[in-house]
Coordinates of C-alpha atoms and ligand atoms in Angstrom, one line a residue:
X228 CA 0.3 -0.6 -0.2
X229 CA 1.4 3.9 -1.1
X230 CA 1.0 6.5 1.5
X231 CA -1.5 7.8 0.0
X232 CA -3.8 4.1 0.2
X233 CA -3.0 3.6 3.5
X234 CA -4.4 7.2 4.3
X235 CA -7.5 7.8 2.1
X236 CA -8.6 3.8 3.5
X237 CA -8.3 5.9 7.2
X238 CA -10.6 7.9 6.4
X239 CA -14.5 7.9 6.9
X240 CA -17.1 11.1 6.7
X241 CA -20.4 10.3 7.5
X242 CA -23.5 12.8 8.6
X243 CA -26.3 12.2 11.4
X244 CA -29.7 12.3 10.0
X245 CA -32.6 12.9 12.2
X246 CA -36.2 14.7 12.9
X247 CA -35.5 17.5 14.7
X248 CA -34.7 16.7 18.8
X249 CA -33.9 12.9 18.0
X250 CA -31.1 13.8 20.2
X251 CA -28.3 14.6 17.1
X252 CA -26.4 17.7 18.4
X253 CA -25.8 15.7 22.0
X254 CA -24.6 12.5 19.9
X255 CA -22.4 15.6 17.9
X256 CA -21.0 15.7 21.3
X257 CA -20.7 12.5 22.7
X258 CA -19.1 10.9 19.5
X259 CA -16.3 14.2 20.1
X260 CA -16.0 13.8 23.8
X261 CA -14.9 10.0 22.4
X262 CA -13.0 11.1 19.8
X263 CA -10.8 13.0 22.0
X264 CA -11.6 16.4 20.5
X265 CA -13.2 18.1 23.6
X266 CA -12.3 16.2 27.1
X267 CA -15.6 17.4 28.7
X268 CA -19.2 16.8 27.3
X269 CA -21.8 19.9 27.2
X270 CA -19.5 22.4 25.6
X271 CA -20.3 22.2 21.9
X272 CA -23.2 24.6 23.2
X273 CA -25.3 26.2 25.9
X274 CA -29.2 23.9 24.4
X275 CA -31.2 25.9 27.9
X276 CA -30.2 29.1 26.4
X277 CA -30.8 28.8 23.5
X278 CA -34.4 27.6 24.2
X279 CA -35.4 30.6 26.8
X280 CA -34.9 32.1 23.6
X281 CA -35.8 30.5 21.1
X282 CA -38.9 32.7 20.1
X283 CA -37.1 35.0 18.8
X284 CA -34.3 36.0 16.5
X285 CA -31.1 35.6 17.9
X286 CA -32.5 32.3 18.8
X287 CA -31.6 31.9 14.8
X288 CA -28.0 33.1 15.1
X289 CA -27.6 30.2 17.6
X290 CA -28.6 28.0 15.6
X291 CA -26.9 28.8 12.6
X292 CA -23.6 29.2 15.7
X293 CA -24.6 25.5 15.9
X294 CA -24.8 24.9 12.5
X295 CA -21.3 26.9 11.7
X296 CA -19.1 25.1 15.0
X297 CA -20.4 21.7 13.8
X298 CA -20.6 22.2 9.4
X299 CA -17.9 19.4 9.3
X300 CA -16.2 18.5 12.3
X301 CA -12.9 16.3 12.3
X302 CA -11.5 14.2 14.6
X303 CA -9.1 10.9 15.3
X304 CA -10.7 7.8 16.4
X305 CA -8.2 5.0 17.2
X306 CA -6.0 5.5 14.4
X307 CA -8.9 6.6 12.4
X308 CA -9.6 10.1 10.7
X309 CA -13.8 11.0 10.8
X310 CA -15.7 13.8 9.2
X311 CA -18.6 14.3 10.7
X312 CA -20.9 16.5 8.7
X313 CA -24.3 18.8 10.8
X314 CA -27.2 18.5 8.3
X315 CA -29.9 20.8 9.2
X316 CA -32.6 18.9 11.4
X317 CA -35.0 21.5 10.0
X318 CA -36.7 20.4 7.1
X319 CA -36.4 24.1 4.9
X320 CA -33.4 23.6 4.8
X321 CA -33.7 20.2 2.9
X322 CA -31.6 21.2 -0.3
X323 CA -28.9 21.6 2.0
X324 CA -29.0 18.7 2.7
X325 CA -29.3 17.2 0.2
X326 CA -26.2 18.8 -0.7
X327 CA -24.4 18.0 2.0
X328 CA -25.2 13.7 1.6
X329 CA -23.6 13.8 -1.4
X330 CA -20.3 14.3 0.6
X331 CA -20.1 11.8 2.9
X332 CA -20.0 8.1 2.1
X333 CA -22.8 6.9 5.5
X334 CA -25.0 7.8 7.3
X335 CA -25.9 7.1 11.5
X336 CA -29.5 6.9 11.6
X337 CA -30.3 8.6 14.7
X338 CA -34.0 7.3 16.4
X339 CA -35.4 8.2 19.1
X340 CA -36.6 4.6 21.5
X341 CA -39.8 5.8 22.4
X342 CA -41.1 7.5 18.6
X343 CA -39.4 5.0 16.0
X344 CA -39.4 7.0 12.2
X345 CA -40.7 10.3 12.0
X346 CA -41.4 12.8 9.1
X347 CA -37.9 13.9 8.7
X348 CA -36.4 10.9 9.1
X349 CA -38.4 9.5 6.3
X350 CA -37.3 12.7 4.7
X351 CA -33.9 12.5 5.0
X352 CA -33.6 8.1 4.7
X353 CA -34.9 9.0 0.6
X354 CA -32.6 11.1 0.5
X355 CA -29.9 8.3 1.6
X356 CA -31.5 5.4 -0.1
X357 CA -31.9 7.6 -3.9
X358 CA -27.1 7.9 -3.2
X359 CA -27.3 4.5 -2.0
X360 CA -26.4 5.6 1.2
X361 CA -24.9 2.8 3.2
X362 CA -27.6 3.9 7.0
X363 CA -26.4 2.9 10.3
X364 CA -29.2 3.4 12.7
X365 CA -29.0 4.5 16.3
X366 CA -31.7 4.2 18.4
X367 CA -30.9 6.8 21.2
X368 CA -32.9 7.3 24.6
X369 CA -32.6 3.9 25.3
X370 CA -33.1 5.7 29.4
X371 CA -36.4 7.1 28.5
X372 CA -39.3 4.7 28.5
X373 CA -39.6 2.9 24.9
X374 CA -40.8 0.8 22.5
X375 CA -39.8 -2.8 22.4
X376 CA -36.6 -3.1 20.5
X377 CA -39.0 -5.9 18.0
X378 CA -41.3 -3.0 17.2
X379 CA -38.9 -0.6 16.3
X380 CA -37.3 -3.0 14.8
X381 CA -40.5 -3.4 12.6
X382 CA -41.0 0.1 12.3
X383 CA -37.8 1.0 10.3
X384 CA -38.3 -1.9 8.0
X385 CA -42.5 -1.0 7.5
X386 CA -41.6 2.7 7.2
X387 CA -38.1 2.5 5.5
X388 CA -38.8 -0.7 4.0
X389 CA -35.2 -1.6 4.2
X390 CA -34.2 -4.5 6.2
X391 CA -33.1 -3.5 10.0
X392 CA -30.3 -5.9 11.6
X393 CA -29.7 -6.1 15.3
X394 CA -26.5 -5.8 16.3
X395 CA -26.7 -5.5 19.8
X396 CA -29.2 -6.4 22.3
X397 CA -30.7 -3.8 24.4
X398 CA -30.6 -5.0 28.6
X399 CA -34.0 -2.6 30.3
X400 CA -35.2 0.6 28.9
X401 CA -36.1 3.6 30.6
X402 CA -34.5 4.2 34.4
X403 CA -33.8 -0.2 33.8
X404 CA -31.2 0.0 31.1
X405 CA -28.0 -1.8 31.6
X406 CA -26.2 -2.3 28.7
X407 CA -26.5 -4.4 25.4
X408 CA -25.9 -7.9 24.5
X409 CA -23.4 -8.0 21.5
X410 CA -25.1 -10.2 19.0
X411 CA -22.3 -11.6 17.4
X412 CA -19.7 -10.9 20.0
X413 CA -21.5 -12.8 22.5
X414 CA -20.6 -9.8 25.1
X415 CA -23.1 -8.9 26.9
X416 CA -21.4 -4.7 27.4
X417 CA -23.1 -3.0 31.2
X418 CA -22.2 1.1 31.6
X419 CA -22.5 3.6 34.6
X420 CA -23.6 6.7 34.3
X421 CA -21.7 9.5 35.2
X422 CA -22.5 13.0 36.2
X423 CA -24.4 15.1 33.5
X424 CA -22.4 12.5 30.9
X425 CA -19.7 14.6 31.1
X426 CA -17.4 12.6 31.2
X427 CA -17.3 8.9 29.3
X428 CA -19.9 5.9 31.0
X429 CA -17.2 3.1 32.8
X430 CA -17.1 -0.2 30.9
X431 CA -17.8 -3.9 31.8
X432 CA -18.8 -7.0 29.9
X433 CA -19.4 -10.0 30.9
X434 CA -21.2 -13.0 29.7
X435 CA -25.4 -13.5 29.8
X436 CA -25.6 -15.7 32.2
X437 CA -23.5 -13.9 34.6
X438 CA -25.3 -14.0 38.3
X439 CA -24.7 -10.2 39.4
X440 CA -26.4 -9.1 35.8
X441 CA -29.8 -12.1 36.9
X442 CA -29.3 -9.8 40.0
X443 CA -29.8 -6.4 38.8
X444 CA -32.4 -7.9 36.5
X445 CA -34.5 -9.9 38.7
X446 CA -35.5 -13.5 37.8
X447 CA -38.0 -12.1 35.5
X448 CA -36.0 -9.4 33.1
X449 CA -33.4 -11.5 33.1
X450 CA -35.4 -14.5 32.2
X451 CA -37.7 -12.8 29.0
X452 CA -34.1 -10.9 27.4
X453 CA -32.3 -14.4 27.8
X454 CA -35.0 -15.3 25.4
X455 CA -35.4 -12.0 23.5
X456 CA -31.0 -12.4 22.7
X457 CA -32.2 -15.7 21.7
X458 CA -35.3 -14.9 19.1
X459 CA -32.9 -11.9 17.9
X460 CA -29.9 -14.1 17.2
X461 CA -32.5 -16.8 15.5
X462 CA -34.4 -15.3 14.0
X463 CA -34.3 -12.5 12.3
X464 CA -31.7 -12.4 9.5
X465 CA -27.7 -12.3 9.5
X466 CA -25.7 -8.7 8.9
X467 CA -24.6 -8.7 5.5
X468 CA -22.2 -6.5 5.3
X469 CA -22.5 -6.4 1.3
X470 CA -26.5 -6.3 2.0
X471 CA -25.5 -2.7 4.3
X472 CA -23.2 -0.8 1.9
X473 CA -25.6 -1.1 -1.6
X474 CA -27.5 0.6 1.3
X475 CA -30.5 -2.5 1.6
X476 CA -29.7 -3.0 5.4
X477 CA -29.2 -1.3 8.3
X478 CA -27.2 -2.8 11.3
X479 CA -29.1 -1.8 13.8
X480 CA -27.4 -0.3 17.2
X481 CA -28.9 0.4 20.8
X482 CA -28.1 3.2 23.4
X483 CA -28.1 6.9 24.4
X484 CA -25.9 9.9 24.0
X485 CA -26.9 11.7 26.7
X486 CA -25.5 9.2 29.5
X487 CA -22.8 8.0 26.7
X488 CA -23.8 4.3 26.7
X489 CA -23.3 2.5 23.2
X490 CA -21.2 6.0 21.7
X491 CA -18.2 4.0 22.0
X492 CA -19.9 0.8 20.1
X493 CA -21.5 3.4 17.7
X494 CA -17.7 5.1 16.9
X495 CA -16.0 1.0 16.2
X496 CA -18.9 0.4 14.0
X497 CA -18.5 3.0 11.9
X498 CA -14.5 3.0 11.5
X499 CA -15.4 -1.1 10.6
X500 CA -18.6 -1.2 9.0
X501 CA -18.5 2.0 7.1
X502 CA -16.2 2.5 3.3
X503 CA -13.1 4.0 3.3
X504 CA -14.5 7.2 0.7
X505 CA -15.8 5.6 -2.0
X506 CA -15.3 5.6 -6.3
X507 CA -17.5 8.1 -8.1
X508 CA -19.2 7.7 -11.0
X509 CA -18.8 10.9 -12.8
X510 CA -21.4 12.3 -15.5
X511 CA -19.4 10.6 -18.7
X512 CA -19.8 7.8 -17.7
X513 CA -15.8 7.8 -16.2
X514 CA -15.3 6.4 -12.3
X515 CA -12.9 8.6 -10.2
X516 CA -11.2 6.4 -7.7
X517 CA -9.7 8.1 -4.2
X518 CA -6.7 6.7 -4.8
X519 CA -6.3 8.4 -8.0
X520 CA -3.0 10.9 -7.4
X521 CA -4.7 13.8 -9.3
X522 CA -6.2 15.9 -6.4
X523 CA -9.8 16.2 -7.8
X524 CA -13.0 18.1 -5.3
X525 CA -16.5 20.5 -5.6
X526 CA -18.0 22.4 -3.3
X527 CA -21.1 21.4 -1.4
X528 CA -21.1 24.3 1.2
X529 CA -21.0 27.3 1.4
X530 CA -20.9 29.6 4.4
X531 CA -20.8 33.0 4.7
X532 CA -19.9 35.4 7.5
X533 CA -18.9 32.6 9.9
X534 CA -16.8 34.6 12.1
X535 CA -18.2 37.6 11.5
X536 CA -14.8 39.8 12.8
X537 CA -13.5 39.0 9.2
X538 CA -16.1 39.3 7.0
X539 CA -14.8 36.0 5.6
X540 CA -16.8 32.6 3.5
X541 CA -15.4 29.4 4.1
X542 CA -16.4 27.0 0.5
X543 CA -16.4 23.6 1.8
X544 CA -14.7 21.3 0.4
X545 CA -15.1 17.2 -0.3
X546 CA -11.7 16.0 -1.3
X547 CA -12.5 13.3 -4.2
X548 CA -9.1 12.4 -4.9
X549 CA -5.8 12.2 -3.7
X550 CA -3.9 15.0 -1.5
X551 CA -4.4 17.7 -1.1
X552 CA -1.5 19.9 0.6
X553 CA -1.5 24.9 2.0
X554 CA -0.9 26.4 -0.7
X555 CA -0.8 24.4 -3.8
X556 CA -2.3 25.8 -7.0
X557 CA -5.5 24.6 -8.2
X558 CA -7.4 24.8 -11.5
X559 CA -11.3 26.0 -11.1
X560 CA -13.4 25.9 -14.5
X561 CA -16.0 27.8 -13.9
X562 CA -13.4 30.9 -13.2
X563 CA -11.3 29.4 -15.9
X564 CA -8.1 29.9 -14.2
X565 CA -5.8 28.3 -11.5
X566 CA -6.1 29.2 -7.8
X567 CA -3.5 28.9 -5.1
X568 CA -5.5 27.3 -2.0
X569 CA -3.8 28.9 1.0
X570 CA -5.9 29.0 3.5
X571 CA -7.1 26.4 3.7
X572 CA -8.7 25.3 7.2
X573 CA -10.9 22.2 9.4
X574 CA -13.2 22.5 12.5
X575 CA -12.7 20.6 15.3
X576 CA -15.5 21.3 18.0
X577 CA -15.4 25.1 18.0
X578 CA -12.0 25.7 16.8
X579 CA -11.0 26.2 13.1
X580 CA -6.8 24.9 12.1
X581 CA -5.0 25.6 9.4
X582 CA -4.4 22.2 7.7
X583 CA -1.3 21.6 5.8
X584 CA -2.2 17.6 4.3
X585 CA -5.1 16.6 3.6
X586 CA -7.0 13.3 1.2
X587 CA -9.9 12.0 0.0
X588 CA -12.8 11.7 2.8
X589 CA -11.6 14.3 3.5
X590 CA -13.7 17.9 4.1
X591 CA -12.2 20.7 3.5
X592 CA -12.7 24.0 4.6
X593 CA -11.5 27.1 2.4
X594 CA -11.2 31.1 3.7
X595 CA -11.8 32.9 0.8
X596 CA -13.7 36.7 0.0
X597 CA -15.9 35.3 -2.5
X598 CA -14.0 33.3 -4.9
X599 CA -16.2 30.0 -4.8
X600 CA -20.0 28.9 -5.4
X601 CA -21.9 25.8 -4.4
X602 CA -20.9 22.6 -7.1
X603 CA -17.6 24.2 -8.2
X604 CA -14.6 21.6 -9.4
X605 CA -11.3 21.5 -7.7
X606 CA -8.8 19.6 -9.7
X607 CA -5.0 19.5 -10.4
X608 CA -3.7 20.2 -14.3
X609 CA -1.0 18.1 -15.1
X610 CA -1.2 18.9 -17.9
X611 CA -4.7 19.9 -20.3
X612 CA -6.8 16.4 -18.9
X613 CA -10.8 17.4 -18.4
X614 CA -12.3 18.5 -15.2
X615 CA -14.1 15.9 -13.8
X616 CA -17.2 15.7 -14.4
X617 CA -19.8 16.2 -11.5
X618 CA -23.0 15.4 -11.1
X619 CA -24.1 18.8 -10.5
X620 CA -26.2 19.7 -6.8
X621 CA -29.7 19.5 -7.1
X622 CA -31.8 22.9 -7.1
X623 CA -35.4 22.3 -6.5
X624 CA -38.2 24.6 -7.7
X625 CA -39.6 26.3 -4.9
X626 CA -42.6 26.0 -2.8
X627 CA -42.4 29.4 -1.4
X628 CA -41.7 33.5 -2.5
X629 CA -41.3 36.3 -1.3
X630 CA -40.8 40.1 -3.2
X631 CA -37.6 41.9 -1.0
X632 CA -38.4 45.4 -0.7
X633 CA -35.4 47.1 0.4
X634 CA -37.2 49.5 2.9
X635 CA -33.4 51.9 3.3
X636 CA -32.5 53.0 -0.7
X637 CA -29.2 55.0 0.6
X638 CA -28.3 50.9 0.8
X639 CA -28.7 49.8 -2.3
X640 CA -25.5 48.3 -2.5
X641 CA -25.0 46.8 0.4
X642 CA -28.6 45.4 -0.4
X643 CA -27.4 43.7 -3.7
X644 CA -24.0 42.5 -2.6
X645 CA -26.5 40.6 0.4
X646 CA -28.8 38.5 -1.6
X647 CA -26.3 37.3 -4.3
X648 CA -24.1 36.3 -1.4
X649 CA -26.6 34.5 0.7
X650 CA -28.0 32.6 -2.8
X651 CA -24.6 31.8 -3.4
X652 CA -24.9 29.4 -0.1
X653 CA -28.0 28.2 -1.6
X654 CA -30.2 29.3 2.0
X655 CA -32.3 31.2 -0.9
X656 CA -33.2 30.8 -5.0
X657 CA -33.7 35.0 -6.0
X658 CA -35.3 35.3 -9.5
X659 CA -36.3 39.0 -11.4
X660 CA -33.2 39.7 -10.1
X661 CA -32.7 42.3 -12.9
X662 CA -35.8 44.2 -11.0
X663 CA -35.9 47.1 -8.7
X664 CA -38.1 44.6 -6.2
X665 CA -36.6 41.1 -7.2
X666 CA -38.8 38.2 -5.5
X667 CA -36.7 35.0 -3.3
X668 CA -37.8 31.4 -3.6
X669 CA -37.6 29.1 -0.5
X670 CA -38.5 25.4 0.3
X671 CA -40.0 26.5 3.7
X672 CA -40.9 29.3 5.5
X673 CA -38.4 29.1 7.9
X674 CA -35.6 30.1 5.6
X675 CA -37.4 33.7 4.9
X676 CA -36.5 34.3 8.5
X677 CA -32.9 32.9 7.8
X678 CA -32.6 35.5 4.7
X679 CA -34.7 38.2 6.8
X680 CA -32.1 38.8 9.8
X681 CA -29.0 37.5 7.6
X682 CA -29.3 40.4 5.3
X683 CA -30.3 42.9 7.9
X684 CA -27.8 41.9 10.6
X685 CA -24.0 40.6 8.5
X686 CA -25.3 43.3 5.2
X687 CA -26.9 46.1 7.2
X688 CA -29.9 46.7 4.6
X689 CA -33.7 46.7 6.3
X690 CA -35.8 45.0 3.8
X691 CA -39.5 44.3 4.2
X692 CA -40.6 40.2 2.6
X693 CA -44.2 40.3 0.8
X694 CA -45.2 37.3 0.4
X695 CA -46.6 36.0 -2.8
X696 CA -49.7 33.5 -3.4
X697 CA -47.9 30.8 -5.4
X698 CA -46.8 28.0 -3.8
X699 CA -44.9 25.6 -6.2
X700 CA -43.2 26.4 -9.5
X701 CA -41.4 24.5 -13.2
X702 CA -38.6 25.2 -14.9
X703 CA -39.6 25.5 -18.3
X704 CA -37.7 25.5 -21.6
X705 CA -37.1 28.7 -23.4
X706 CA -39.0 28.0 -25.7
X707 CA -41.6 27.8 -24.3
X708 CA -41.7 30.9 -23.0
X709 CA -44.1 32.4 -24.5
X710 CA -46.5 30.3 -24.6
X711 CA -46.8 29.7 -21.2
X712 CA -47.1 33.1 -20.5
X713 CA -50.5 33.9 -21.9
X714 CA -51.2 31.8 -18.8
X715 CA -49.3 32.1 -15.7
X716 CA -46.8 34.5 -13.6
X717 CA -43.8 33.8 -15.5
X718 CA -40.4 34.6 -14.1
X719 CA -37.0 34.3 -14.9
X720 CA -34.1 32.7 -12.4
X721 CA -30.4 33.7 -11.8
X722 CA -29.4 32.2 -15.0
X723 CA -32.1 33.6 -17.3
X724 CA -34.2 30.8 -17.4
X725 CA -38.0 30.8 -17.4
X726 CA -40.4 29.1 -15.0
X727 CA -43.6 29.0 -14.2
X728 CA -45.5 30.3 -10.3
X729 CA -48.6 28.8 -9.4
X730 CA -50.9 29.2 -6.6
X731 CA -52.0 25.3 -6.5
X732 CA -50.9 22.4 -7.1
X733 CA -54.1 22.4 -8.3
X734 CA -53.5 24.9 -11.4
X735 CA -50.0 23.1 -12.3
X736 CA -52.1 20.3 -13.1
X737 CA -54.5 22.4 -15.0
X738 CA -51.8 23.5 -16.8
X739 CA -50.3 21.0 -17.8
X740 CA -53.5 19.2 -18.7
X741 CA -54.4 22.1 -21.3
X742 CA -50.3 22.3 -22.5
X743 CA -49.5 18.9 -22.8
X744 CA -46.8 20.7 -25.2
X745 CA -45.2 22.1 -22.6
X746 CA -42.4 20.3 -20.9
X747 CA -42.6 21.5 -16.5
X748 CA -39.0 20.5 -14.7
X749 CA -38.7 20.9 -11.6
X750 CA -34.7 20.7 -11.8
X751 CA -33.1 24.1 -13.4
X752 CA -31.6 22.9 -16.4
X753 CA -28.3 21.6 -15.5
Ligands
G4P816 P1 -31.3 17.2 18.0 O1 -29.7 18.3 18.1 O2 -31.5 16.4 17.2 O3 -32.8 18.6 18.1 O4 -31.1 17.1 19.5 P2 -30.6 17.5 21.2 O5 -29.7 17.0 20.5 O6 -31.8 18.6 21.2 O7 -31.6 17.0 21.7 C1 -33.2 16.9 22.1 C2 -33.3 16.6 23.4 O8 -33.3 15.0 23.4 C3 -32.1 17.2 25.5 O9 -33.2 17.4 25.5 C4 -31.7 16.5 24.8 O10 -30.4 16.5 26.1 C5 -32.2 15.1 24.7 N1 -31.7 13.9 24.5 C6 -30.9 13.3 23.5 N2 -29.8 12.5 24.3 C7 -30.8 11.9 25.0 C8 -30.9 10.8 24.9 O11 -30.2 9.7 24.6 N3 -31.3 10.2 26.3 C9 -32.4 11.2 26.7 N4 -33.4 10.7 28.1 N5 -32.8 12.0 26.5 C10 -31.8 12.7 25.3 P3 -33.9 18.9 26.3 O12 -34.6 19.1 27.3 O13 -34.2 20.2 24.5 O14 -31.9 19.5 26.8 P4 -31.6 19.6 28.2 O15 -32.3 20.8 28.3 O16 -32.1 18.6 28.7 O17 -30.4 19.9 27.3

C-alpha cells in the first residue's frame, strides 16, 4: 500500500440524519468526547439558552452558530480520521441537506426510542436511499421509556422498507437501561452513568448468564431478556455487509447519547463497517477512484460570515481524490483560471485550525472573499486533462415566494451584495434579479426568516418581505416561455431560465392538462 492509499483507507466521511429532537446535537458532542476532540461534554452549546430565546431572531443566529460550528467536524478515532458533516435538522433546509449528503460515504440514522421513525427521518432516509448510502441506525434515548426493541425494528422495516438487523440487544429500557448484549461478539456490555454524562461512561463486559446481571435485572426480566436475545439471534436475518454497503440493510445499535451508553460502539462500527471514500461515477461515465493521485474536489457548502470579525466566506470542499497540500495551485473550471489554496482549515469542535495536508474523504474549508460557488470543481492540473464532471448539485423548485423590498434605498449596494452572496450560499433562490424588487424563492418558511435576519444583520440592508400567493413552481424550456406566459406568472432565475409560478398544485395540474406540449421541470437545466 502506498502512503496515499493508507491515508485514504483510514478516512470516514459521514453525516447524522435525524428528526429534530432525536438527539443529533447531543450525539455529535458525545462522538467528539469519545474521539478525544473535547474532554468534557456540555460545551458544544448551551442548550437551555437556546430554549429560552427560541421565539426571537437571536435563536436563529444561535442555531446558525451551532450548525456552523459543527458544519464539518474532524476528529481522530482509533487510528481513523473521522469527518462528520452536519445536516440541518429543520425540514426547510432540505436542499442544503441534499448537498451535504452528496459529500459523505455513510450516514447514521438516529431515532428516538420512544418514537421510532418520524416524518423528517423519512425525508432524509429517502435522500440517502437515492444515493445508495450505507446507513447505521442508532436508536437513542433508551434511558427513557422506550418502545419494545422488536417493535422499533419492525417500524424501521415497515416505514422505510429497509431490512433492520440488530447488532446488539438492549438490556432493559428507561431507568433500567443498563447496557446491551452484543449479538455477534456474544458479550454483555454494562455501563455506568457519570454525572451529567460529561465523561465517558465506565463499561464492564461479561456473559449473559452472569449471576450479577441476573440479580441486577431480577429473575423475570433476565429470563425475558435471554429469551429475546435468543429470538433476535435466531429468528432475525443475519447482518450482511454487502447488503449494508448497497444501502439495502441497516445494522441497528441501541444506546443513549445523553449517558454515553453505546457511543463508543457506534464509533467502532463506523470504523469497521462504514466504507472508506468511495469511487465516484462521473457524468461522462468515467469512474474517479479516490486513490487517483491527482487532487480533485467539489464545493458542497458555502458559509458567509462565519466569523463576524473577519467577514470571510468559507467554501466547504469534499476531497474526492488524491492528496491536498497547503499552498497548492488548482484549476477551477468555472473561473477559467488556477487559484492557490493558501488558507485551508479544518474544524475541531469550535476551533478552526489551518491544515497542511488532507486526503480524499476529508472535508476542508477554504477561506476566501467570495471566489467560490456551490458546485465548483477544483482539480490539480498536470497537463491539459479535462476536469472531472461531477453530477451537478441539485436545485429544487421552491414552494414559497416573496418579493424583497429594500426599505432604505441608501443601502442598495449592501442589498445587492447581500442577496447575491446569500443566494450563492444556497440560502434562497433569486428571481427577476434585474428588477428593482427581485423575488426570492425558498423551500420552507424558516429560510425567509434566516434570509431577512442575515441580510439586515450581516449586510446592514433593511428589507420587507412581501409574501406572494404561489405554492409551487417549475422550470420550463426557453422555447415554451411565450406560450406559457399567457397563462401564468413567469419569472427568470439567476441564469435567465424561465420559471412558471403556480398558485396551487391544482393550478399546476390544470396547466399541465391544458398545455401537454410544455414540459415542466422540477430542477433547473444544467
Ligand atoms: P437535536 O439536535 O436532534 O434536535 O436534539 P438534541 O441533541 O438537542 O436533543 C434534544 C433533547 O433530547 C435534549 O433535551 C437532549 O438532552 C435530549 N436527549 C438527547 N439524547 C438523549 C438521550 O440519550 N436520553 C435522554 N433522556 N435525552 C436525550 P432538552 O430537554 O431539549 O435539553 P436539555 O435541557 O436536556 O439539555
